[in-house]
Structures are given as structure tokens and as C-alpha cells.
Amino acid sequence: MNRENKRKQYENGYYKTHACNDTFLCKVCGRQVFPDGAGSEHRNHCPNCLSSLHVDVEPGDRASDCGGIMDPVAVWVRKNGEWAIIHRCRRCGALSSNRVAADDNPMKLMSIAMKPLSAPPFPIERIEEMTALMGGEGRMK
Ligand SMILES: [Zn+2]
Ligand SMILES: [Zn+2]
């Protein structure tokens, strides 16, 4: 394949219309990641540790030159009930939202979802007192 064709193959937007079939080694946990089993066209994060690389500006476009490791920092639920992961780039701080894949590590997903609840920004034993201060009915009768 000559250089011209190769560049054409990976031009912007290529991965929007073509499935990404690369097998890659996860830079964070070292696991070999296969494209099969994702249940979607784009395997953009490791199913084991859920980390990603900052290679996209828009999902799948491979238009970013950053290349930083993106940590999974949060999950959210879309309108249709599907979960998505918020990734944050270690190098530049960019945030992006990515669909979960069918074989993503469910324990890791749950632990990210539970994180704010297990580390509340206030002493959990004072929640009754704080609710009372807000005029709510959080008091034990
Ligand atoms: Zn990994
Ligand atoms: Zn970045």
C-alpha cells in the first residue's frame, strides 16, 4: 500500500463509518484488547480497567494529537437507560463521554458509579443535622 492510500484510509471521520477492528494492548493495565465482544462499532476503551487514550475530538474521529491516558472518572445514564463513561485526559484534562461496551468490567463500572456515595464531601453521620438545617424532614421521629 502506498503512502497516499494509507493516509486516505485514516482520514478524519474514517472510524465513524468503519468499524474499528484494531487489537491493542491497554497502556494502563496491560491487557490485550480484542475488538470482538464490544457489542458496538467502536472499542474506545479497555474493557478491564475502562481506561482510554485521548485520540478523538469527536467519538471515533481519531482527530486529537494529545495521546494522553484517559481515566474513567464517572458514569451517567442516558435517556434510553444506557450507561456511558466520562473519561478525563491525564495530560490535557479533556472530558469525553463514551458508551459502555457489552463486555466492560461490571464491577469497575459499579465502583465508579458508587464512588461519590462512598466518599461523600461531608461527614455521613451528620446528614440528619444538615437536613434539619435545610428545613427538610430528615429527622428520626
Ligand atoms: Zn486496561
Ligand atoms: Zn488529552
Coordinates of C-alpha atoms in Angstrom, one line a residue, residues 13-95:
G13 CA -14.2 10.5 10.1
Y14 CA -12.9 7.2 8.9
Y15 CA -13.9 5.4 12.1
K16 CA -17.4 6.9 12.0
T17 CA -18.3 4.9 9.0
H18 CA -15.9 1.9 9.5
A19 CA -15.7 -0.5 12.4
C20 CA -12.5 -0.1 14.4
N21 CA -11.0 -3.6 14.3
D22 CA -7.6 -2.9 15.9
T23 CA -6.4 -5.2 18.6
F24 CA -4.4 -3.2 21.1
L25 CA -2.5 -3.6 24.4
C26 CA -4.0 -1.5 27.2
K27 CA -1.4 1.1 28.3
V28 CA -2.8 1.2 31.8
C29 CA -3.4 -2.5 32.8
G30 CA -1.5 -4.2 30.1
R31 CA -4.4 -6.4 28.9
Q32 CA -4.7 -7.3 25.3
V33 CA -8.0 -5.9 24.0
F34 CA -9.8 -7.6 21.1
P35 CA -12.4 -5.8 19.0
D36 CA -14.9 -8.7 19.3
G37 CA -17.4 -8.7 22.2
A38 CA -17.8 -4.9 22.5
G39 CA -21.3 -5.1 21.0
S40 CA -20.7 -1.7 19.3
E41 CA -18.6 -0.5 16.4
H42 CA -16.1 1.5 18.4
R43 CA -14.0 -0.1 21.0
N44 CA -12.6 3.0 22.5
H45 CA -11.6 1.9 26.0
C46 CA -10.2 -1.1 27.8
P47 CA -13.0 -3.5 29.0
N48 CA -10.9 -4.4 32.0
C49 CA -9.8 -1.1 33.6
L50 CA -12.1 1.1 31.4
S51 CA -9.2 3.5 30.6
S52 CA -8.9 5.1 27.2
L53 CA -6.5 7.1 25.1
H54 CA -7.0 10.7 24.0
V55 CA -7.1 10.1 20.3
D56 CA -10.5 11.5 19.4
V57 CA -12.0 15.0 19.3
E58 CA -15.5 13.7 18.5
P59 CA -16.0 10.0 19.3
G60 CA -14.3 7.8 16.7
D61 CA -12.7 10.6 14.6
R62 CA -9.1 10.0 15.7
A63 CA -8.5 13.7 15.3
S64 CA -6.7 14.5 18.5
D65 CA -2.9 14.7 18.7
C66 CA -2.8 14.5 22.5
G67 CA -2.4 10.8 23.1
G68 CA -2.8 11.1 26.9
I69 CA -4.2 8.4 29.0
M70 CA -7.9 9.0 29.8
D71 CA -9.1 7.8 33.2
P72 CA -12.7 6.7 33.7
V73 CA -13.9 9.3 36.3
A74 CA -17.7 8.9 36.2
V75 CA -20.7 7.1 34.7
W76 CA -24.0 8.6 33.7
V77 CA -27.3 7.1 32.4
R78 CA -28.5 8.2 29.0
K79 CA -32.2 8.9 28.2
N80 CA -32.6 5.3 26.9
G81 CA -31.2 3.8 30.1
E82 CA -27.8 3.0 28.5
W83 CA -24.8 3.7 30.6
A84 CA -21.9 5.9 29.4
I85 CA -18.5 6.6 30.9
I86 CA -17.0 10.0 31.4
H87 CA -13.3 9.9 30.6
R88 CA -10.8 12.6 31.6
C89 CA -7.4 13.0 30.0
R90 CA -4.5 13.0 32.4
R91 CA -2.4 15.2 30.1
C92 CA -4.8 17.9 28.9
G93 CA -7.9 17.5 31.1
A94 CA -10.3 17.0 28.3
L95 CA -13.5 15.2 29.1

